[in-house]
XYZ file of C-alpha atoms in Angstrom:
525
model
C -0.155 0.104 -0.061
C 1.419 3.359 -0.766
C 1.160 6.655 1.031
C -0.993 8.005 -1.965
C -2.805 6.596 -4.719
C -1.191 7.428 -8.039
C -1.959 4.757 -10.325
C -5.573 6.434 -11.310
C -5.778 9.886 -12.263
C -8.917 10.289 -10.220
C -9.423 7.551 -7.775
C -11.709 9.538 -5.549
C -13.939 9.629 -8.353
C -13.800 5.846 -8.931
C -13.883 6.012 -12.861
C -11.956 4.298 -15.356
C -9.231 6.418 -16.578
C -10.465 6.581 -20.082
C -13.560 8.005 -18.490
C -11.936 10.358 -16.479
C -9.899 11.647 -19.527
C -13.038 12.259 -21.343
C -14.500 14.759 -18.716
C -11.153 16.670 -18.314
C -12.447 19.320 -20.955
C -15.475 20.184 -18.771
C -14.029 20.049 -15.353
C -10.465 20.530 -14.151
C -9.126 17.698 -11.736
C -8.904 20.228 -8.762
C -12.463 21.110 -9.493
C -13.625 17.549 -9.194
C -11.659 16.941 -6.118
C -12.912 19.943 -4.385
C -16.499 18.483 -5.289
C -16.020 15.198 -3.934
C -14.195 16.572 -0.818
C -17.229 18.399 0.189
C -20.072 16.299 1.566
C -23.342 16.623 -0.045
C -26.684 17.113 1.981
C -29.360 15.403 0.129
C -33.031 16.387 0.833
C -34.788 13.184 0.329
C -34.164 9.872 0.907
C -33.815 8.884 -2.772
C -30.925 11.295 -3.023
C -29.084 9.194 -0.713
C -29.094 6.269 -3.252
C -28.528 8.237 -6.369
C -25.015 9.433 -6.752
C -24.964 13.447 -7.735
C -24.163 13.811 -11.546
C -21.596 16.152 -12.593
C -23.997 17.481 -15.060
C -26.578 18.162 -12.500
C -27.385 21.596 -11.162
C -26.634 20.651 -7.667
C -23.144 19.591 -8.776
C -22.524 22.931 -10.351
C -23.957 24.912 -7.279
C -21.670 22.521 -4.873
C -18.657 23.184 -7.383
C -19.089 27.004 -7.153
C -19.253 26.835 -3.209
C -15.828 24.722 -3.182
C -14.239 27.243 -5.471
C -15.212 30.121 -3.310
C -13.603 28.594 -0.299
C -10.166 28.501 -1.907
C -7.765 31.361 -2.941
C -7.390 29.970 -6.585
C -11.053 29.168 -7.493
C -9.847 25.814 -9.055
C -8.376 27.557 -11.972
C -4.591 27.980 -10.925
C -2.146 25.130 -9.955
C -2.141 23.872 -6.350
C 1.314 25.580 -6.214
C -0.197 28.889 -6.051
C -1.030 30.954 -3.125
C -2.260 29.488 0.167
C -5.983 29.698 1.115
C -6.679 32.609 3.541
C -8.819 30.329 5.813
C -6.224 27.642 6.120
C -3.572 30.017 6.834
C -5.697 31.626 9.768
C -6.267 28.258 11.555
C -3.468 26.721 13.585
C -1.705 23.514 12.068
C -2.673 21.550 15.139
C -6.159 22.289 14.805
C -6.125 21.125 11.151
C -4.238 17.961 12.014
C -7.307 17.129 14.661
C -9.515 17.735 11.606
C -7.530 15.621 9.204
C -7.790 12.559 11.853
C -11.336 12.639 11.629
C -11.562 12.144 7.708
C -11.138 8.306 6.436
C -7.754 7.952 5.043
C -9.012 6.920 1.606
C -10.790 10.287 1.418
C -7.903 12.260 2.619
C -5.959 12.593 -0.541
C -9.038 14.475 -2.157
C -9.292 16.712 0.548
C -5.574 17.860 0.255
C -6.378 18.898 -3.402
C -8.537 21.745 -2.174
C -5.887 23.721 -0.593
C -1.940 23.807 -0.949
C -1.358 24.184 2.577
C -3.659 20.992 3.333
C -1.098 18.861 1.388
C 1.823 19.851 3.646
C -0.312 19.795 6.723
C -1.630 16.479 5.997
C 1.739 14.643 5.244
C 2.033 13.134 8.798
C -1.217 11.238 8.001
C -0.653 10.600 4.237
C 2.538 8.994 4.696
C 2.689 7.684 8.070
C 2.551 4.102 6.451
C 4.200 3.316 3.349
C 5.089 0.261 1.164
C 8.156 -0.165 -0.917
C 6.775 -2.751 -3.330
C 3.591 -2.335 -5.458
C 0.840 -4.292 -3.983
C -0.514 -5.892 -7.220
C 1.225 -8.947 -8.619
C 2.724 -9.010 -12.173
C 0.488 -11.215 -14.281
C 3.474 -12.766 -15.917
C 7.133 -13.456 -15.005
C 9.174 -10.163 -15.718
C 11.605 -10.351 -18.719
C 14.119 -8.281 -20.247
C 13.159 -4.474 -20.236
C 10.320 -5.128 -17.792
C 12.558 -5.982 -15.159
C 14.655 -2.923 -15.334
C 11.124 -0.683 -15.441
C 9.989 -2.423 -12.505
C 12.905 -1.946 -10.686
C 12.922 1.708 -11.476
C 9.499 1.891 -10.164
C 10.733 0.608 -6.793
C 13.519 2.702 -6.524
C 11.355 5.770 -7.613
C 9.059 4.941 -4.694
C 12.097 4.581 -2.200
C 13.588 7.813 -3.132
C 10.118 9.746 -2.753
C 9.245 8.023 0.399
C 12.955 8.466 1.974
C 13.399 12.029 0.823
C 13.871 14.804 3.224
C 10.574 16.206 2.875
C 8.695 12.978 3.309
C 10.929 10.880 5.648
C 9.917 12.623 9.195
C 6.192 11.539 8.399
C 7.060 7.872 7.998
C 6.254 6.040 11.278
C 5.539 2.543 9.676
C 7.305 0.816 6.368
C 6.433 -2.700 4.846
C 8.986 -4.259 2.850
C 6.896 -7.091 0.952
C 8.036 -8.169 -2.474
C 4.826 -9.310 -4.309
C 6.414 -12.614 -5.467
C 9.847 -14.282 -4.638
C 10.106 -15.769 -8.142
C 10.026 -12.150 -9.733
C 13.565 -11.074 -10.408
C 12.437 -7.635 -10.367
C 10.888 -7.682 -6.851
C 13.254 -9.848 -4.720
C 16.603 -9.251 -6.008
C 19.127 -9.090 -3.101
C 20.800 -5.803 -4.142
C 17.540 -3.948 -4.337
C 16.358 -5.395 -0.837
C 19.937 -4.234 0.430
C 19.470 -0.751 -1.100
C 16.010 -0.355 0.783
C 17.634 -1.636 4.215
C 20.460 0.571 3.767
C 18.153 3.755 3.489
C 16.015 2.791 6.726
C 18.156 5.161 8.833
C 16.869 7.873 6.700
C 13.551 7.554 8.189
C 14.032 9.480 11.615
C 10.726 8.710 13.096
C 10.331 4.831 11.903
C 9.005 2.763 14.682
C 7.310 -0.057 12.824
C 8.871 -2.583 10.250
C 6.868 -5.120 8.628
C 8.770 -7.736 6.270
C 7.437 -10.465 4.070
C 9.476 -13.264 1.894
C 12.897 -11.566 2.372
C 16.226 -13.045 3.343
C 17.445 -12.149 6.847
C 21.355 -11.720 5.849
C 23.779 -10.341 8.554
C 23.836 -7.252 6.662
C 20.188 -6.367 7.056
C 20.208 -7.515 10.663
C 23.024 -5.085 11.443
C 20.765 -2.294 10.098
C 17.976 -3.292 12.269
C 20.235 -3.248 15.460
C 20.919 0.587 14.836
C 17.212 1.636 14.310
C 15.200 2.837 17.046
C 12.270 0.457 16.305
C 9.477 -0.540 18.728
C 7.633 -3.275 16.543
C 8.532 -5.675 14.059
C 6.390 -8.190 12.165
C 8.172 -11.161 9.963
C 6.514 -13.063 7.724
C 8.074 -16.128 6.021
C 11.606 -14.514 6.334
C 14.446 -16.594 6.617
C 18.178 -16.882 6.871
C 21.408 -18.253 8.375
C 22.185 -15.898 11.655
C 24.936 -17.830 13.031
C 26.820 -14.860 13.593
C 24.147 -13.160 15.441
C 22.888 -16.300 17.773
C 25.298 -15.124 20.550
C 24.851 -11.301 20.189
C 22.495 -9.078 21.774
C 18.739 -9.195 20.753
C 16.945 -6.136 19.065
C 15.339 -3.817 21.799
C 11.731 -4.357 20.459
C 8.491 -3.983 22.447
C 6.279 -5.906 19.901
C 7.086 -8.704 17.754
C 5.053 -10.362 15.420
C 6.012 -13.896 13.918
C 4.042 -15.473 11.149
C 5.536 -18.792 10.180
C 4.145 -22.346 9.609
C 5.511 -24.705 12.419
C 7.268 -26.886 9.644
C 9.394 -23.996 8.302
C 11.400 -23.505 11.607
C 13.510 -25.362 13.709
C 15.305 -24.812 17.071
C 18.845 -24.169 15.917
C 20.741 -20.937 14.831
C 18.498 -20.221 11.817
C 15.622 -19.454 14.217
C 14.989 -15.876 13.841
C 13.021 -15.627 17.384
C 16.818 -15.621 18.842
C 17.429 -12.315 17.455
C 14.320 -10.560 17.848
C 13.082 -11.758 21.295
C 14.629 -9.438 23.960
C 13.858 -10.489 27.783
C 14.483 -6.724 28.669
C 12.284 -4.932 26.373
C 9.613 -7.356 24.859
C 6.076 -6.445 25.932
C 3.793 -8.147 23.193
C 4.425 -11.348 21.569
C 2.206 -12.625 18.699
C 3.216 -15.710 16.837
C 1.664 -18.429 14.744
C 4.199 -20.951 15.181
C 5.351 -23.004 18.209
C 8.949 -22.876 17.445
C 8.826 -19.599 19.935
C 8.558 -21.658 22.692
C 12.021 -23.245 22.797
C 13.374 -19.521 22.529
C 11.096 -18.189 25.453
C 11.702 -21.199 28.003
C 15.514 -21.297 27.481
C 15.709 -17.321 27.794
C 15.732 -15.042 30.856
C 12.373 -14.425 32.519
C 10.433 -11.842 30.084
C 9.468 -9.320 32.963
C 7.881 -6.871 30.895
C 5.553 -9.210 28.570
C 1.953 -8.768 29.453
C 0.274 -9.878 26.039
C 0.866 -13.308 24.928
C -0.643 -14.718 21.517
C 0.184 -18.174 20.529
C -1.474 -20.818 18.270
C -3.598 -23.411 20.106
C -1.188 -26.065 19.199
C 1.249 -24.667 21.974
C -0.909 -26.474 24.683
C 0.037 -29.963 23.761
C 3.714 -28.744 23.269
C 6.259 -30.053 26.017
C 7.675 -26.488 26.044
C 4.407 -24.714 26.789
C 4.526 -24.730 30.510
C 8.416 -23.873 30.776
C 7.788 -21.164 28.565
C 4.745 -19.688 30.475
C 7.030 -19.766 33.634
C 9.381 -17.227 31.953
C 6.367 -14.985 31.497
C 5.525 -13.881 35.046
C 4.009 -10.500 34.070
C 1.410 -11.812 31.154
C -1.946 -10.379 31.933
C -3.587 -11.212 28.439
C -3.141 -14.713 27.009
C -4.722 -15.293 23.340
C -5.023 -18.987 21.820
C -5.954 -18.261 18.234
C -7.328 -21.380 16.049
C -9.697 -22.257 13.095
C -11.689 -25.265 13.834
C -9.562 -27.971 15.034
C -8.775 -27.908 18.703
C -6.300 -30.427 20.255
C -7.260 -32.321 23.355
C -5.080 -31.168 26.499
C -4.928 -32.785 30.079
C -4.736 -29.231 31.457
C -7.327 -28.736 34.238
C -5.601 -25.582 35.790
C -2.394 -23.727 35.713
C 0.200 -24.851 38.160
C 0.509 -22.285 41.223
C 3.130 -19.748 40.016
C 2.624 -20.024 36.332
C 0.711 -16.694 35.093
C -0.131 -15.257 38.369
C -1.188 -12.068 37.047
C -3.468 -13.579 33.964
C -6.613 -11.753 33.973
C -7.713 -11.720 30.335
C -8.329 -14.969 27.968
C -9.106 -15.055 24.345
C -9.613 -18.339 22.401
C -11.726 -21.471 22.449
C -14.293 -21.842 25.570
C -12.608 -25.350 26.470
C -9.673 -23.401 28.207
C -11.192 -20.573 29.693
C -11.718 -22.094 32.741
C -8.500 -24.072 33.288
C -6.359 -20.828 32.358
C -8.406 -18.399 34.818
C -9.257 -20.623 37.703
C -8.370 -19.067 40.860
C -7.582 -15.930 38.989
C -8.912 -12.604 39.167
C -10.493 -12.800 35.786
C -11.405 -9.377 34.135
C -12.121 -10.250 30.280
C -12.951 -13.398 28.552
C -13.514 -13.414 24.606
C -14.585 -16.715 22.955
C -13.212 -16.785 19.502
C -15.142 -19.756 18.027
C -18.748 -20.524 17.965
C -19.642 -22.903 20.661
C -22.517 -25.206 22.010
C -24.779 -23.105 24.744
C -24.624 -26.209 26.944
C -20.754 -26.372 26.873
C -20.310 -22.773 27.132
C -22.387 -22.655 30.196
C -20.395 -25.527 31.717
C -17.212 -23.596 30.916
C -18.205 -20.323 32.605
C -19.176 -21.962 35.659
C -15.146 -22.628 36.534
C -14.649 -18.696 35.882
C -13.983 -16.174 38.803
C -16.963 -14.154 39.810
C -14.837 -10.722 39.103
C -15.473 -11.095 35.353
C -16.076 -7.841 34.094
C -16.371 -8.305 30.344
C -17.664 -11.263 28.357
C -18.227 -11.859 24.500
C -19.177 -14.961 22.730
C -21.037 -16.349 19.641
C -23.470 -19.496 19.718
C -24.378 -22.269 17.408
C -27.954 -22.607 16.074
C -30.707 -20.201 15.997
C -31.777 -19.843 19.516
C -30.213 -17.831 22.780
C -31.307 -19.992 25.570
C -32.567 -18.083 28.701
C -30.781 -20.547 31.191
C -27.417 -19.426 29.784
C -28.322 -15.574 30.313
C -29.481 -16.865 33.855
C -26.146 -18.409 34.777
C -24.283 -15.335 33.373
C -26.274 -12.875 35.587
C -25.875 -15.260 38.527
C -22.126 -16.383 37.922
C -20.895 -12.610 37.383
C -22.691 -10.167 39.499
C -19.735 -7.449 38.505
C -20.190 -7.885 34.799
C -20.133 -4.598 32.878
C -20.024 -5.415 29.126
C -21.618 -8.300 27.280
C -21.334 -9.053 23.525
C -23.361 -11.869 21.835
C -22.757 -11.608 18.223
C -24.633 -14.527 17.398
C -27.280 -16.119 16.626
C -29.462 -13.123 15.121
C -32.661 -12.768 17.196
C -35.779 -10.783 16.482
C -36.871 -8.170 18.935
C -39.792 -10.715 20.056
C -37.310 -13.525 20.613
C -35.233 -11.088 22.814
C -37.862 -9.771 24.660
C -38.925 -13.384 25.458
C -35.324 -14.209 26.626
C -35.028 -10.785 28.839
C -38.308 -11.613 30.371
C -37.558 -15.042 31.940
C -33.989 -14.143 33.414
C -33.373 -11.998 36.671
C -32.393 -8.491 36.386
C -28.481 -7.442 36.424
C -27.651 -4.200 38.109
C -23.991 -3.675 37.073
C -24.134 -4.274 33.255
C -23.543 -1.048 31.337
C -22.748 -2.106 27.707
C -24.611 -4.602 25.804
C -24.020 -6.146 22.213
C -26.655 -8.127 20.392
C -27.219 -9.424 16.846
C -30.667 -8.878 15.446
C -32.590 -10.464 12.750
C -33.914 -8.430 9.782
C -35.275 -8.979 6.472
C -31.732 -10.371 5.863
C -33.145 -13.819 7.029
C -34.561 -14.559 3.976
C -31.057 -14.127 2.326
C -32.224 -11.094 0.391
C -29.849 -8.042 0.191
C -31.235 -5.130 1.912
C -30.016 -1.472 1.361
C -27.808 -0.125 4.098
C -30.237 2.747 4.995
C -33.273 0.251 5.154
C -31.148 -2.303 7.401
C -30.390 0.517 9.693
C -33.774 1.826 9.969
C -34.844 -1.890 10.905
C -32.336 -1.682 13.706
C -33.773 1.375 14.971
C -37.081 -0.139 14.953
C -35.950 -3.190 16.627
C -34.227 -1.232 19.414
C -37.404 0.775 20.244
C -39.161 -2.525 20.625
C -36.666 -3.947 23.036
C -35.850 -1.086 24.994
C -38.420 -1.360 27.696
C -37.227 -4.977 28.229
C -33.680 -3.865 28.243
C -34.110 -1.215 31.032
C -36.268 -3.631 33.299
C -33.311 -6.472 32.970
C -30.342 -4.097 33.002
C -31.194 -0.666 34.957
C -27.660 0.437 34.779
C -27.312 0.099 30.962
C -25.403 3.030 29.271
C -25.101 1.716 25.632
C -26.448 -0.744 23.354
C -24.877 -1.979 20.249
C -26.940 -3.814 17.609
C -25.349 -6.017 14.855
C -27.574 -6.472 11.688
C -27.144 -7.549 8.015
C -24.910 -9.773 6.021
C -22.448 -6.862 5.682
C -22.012 -6.592 9.271
C -23.630 -3.257 9.832
C -24.019 -1.708 13.207
C -25.673 0.793 15.181
C -25.048 2.162 18.712
C -27.281 4.173 21.212
C -25.861 5.744 24.454
C -27.608 6.996 27.612
C -27.635 10.672 27.984
C -26.301 11.679 31.250
C -28.531 14.579 31.485
C -32.063 13.496 30.144
C -31.450 9.604 30.732
C -32.800 8.997 27.116
C -30.931 6.925 24.712
C -29.392 8.843 21.698
C -28.136 7.180 18.656
C -24.293 8.060 18.203
C -23.376 6.174 15.150
C -24.489 3.743 12.275
């Protein structure tokens, strides 16, 4: 992903290049970008679904209004004089405004004023990629290789230039294919690594499918990085096995288990620093031998591992080296290995309070510990979930899960209310229920007096596998909320926020309770 989209002339218009070029005679690029940067305020619901045509009178009025807000009226180059409005507002305030604009719309907004372009650079180029995101359709040959290499070098020269470099906080080095000579040439990657010191504010580095040579690792040791993500990056690092690790706070390893082994070529040896590491995310069990044979990681508070780790002999010794871990996540797809773990031994993860993963291991890991957050990552059977929840401490404050089937059993809600009197947040992302079904469940459970945030999935007309326009689906959600509100307030008197999920596209709407009037107000959709 690039800092800006430069492939299409007008990406914010979502037009093909030929169609955009055909309209250049009528509307200038600057004028079109200004018009698209200003939000329209349609007067009817039909206008929300019908795009504003460039030939309509409404478009012309909006275009004239946009021109009046700039000093050059859309007629001069962006390199002309600055807008008077922009120059009178402090840059710090503009940055706060730009943060509220979606990143994909920000390039169009910056075209309305030259000052915006310079002020928005910290956001436009905070994350850059040295390689094109798209894959070449065919292997590169002859002049294509030269052209492709020049394209990469041009991007690197631009992002690493003195004007842009201070804005870069995250850099991604990801050749699209290891088989493409133009993308994975060692000298080209070496040039990129040698240029990384030119980014004074670089904090995050993401690498995919590159070789970790001593030359490149030496560059990393001299950077002030806080996070590194490695995906399928290999190399012989014998010279660095006995050397100091990189002082990183967050490390991510994306490797299949069969690709790594416990020896000098394991990259975990070089990137895991017991004195600095705070977050470790791994998709491979190969990190376990490194952690178990290292000094204690006394700052590590977040640990994410694959579910296969629980049957690994190094699992418990590795956990013993992480006394400060507060959050444990076991990510999996569907296959869950069986384990004889009934509870963690005394002294292992004494501060653990948050768990994310299959429901099978929620109770074993949190038993006899002050549980705060539980996130059940896979759909589960209601009866089995109820049995798992009974083994968790009553101090639980946040719970989220999704159920199999089409019903939400009232006994499960009753168990949750009785088992966790301090619960403040409850999220049930499935199944989808109608307002009548939800009212029936709430009418059969005792009241819970501390719950403040509730998330539910409602069933609308999409149950017939029909696509419903987003605005109509949102209206259905609002109608459902009104029907459920009396039952919600009877069951949860302290309720402060309700979030309803709906539709096949995972739409959502939220209502918050006003501290003044006590009424629920819709805040977003």
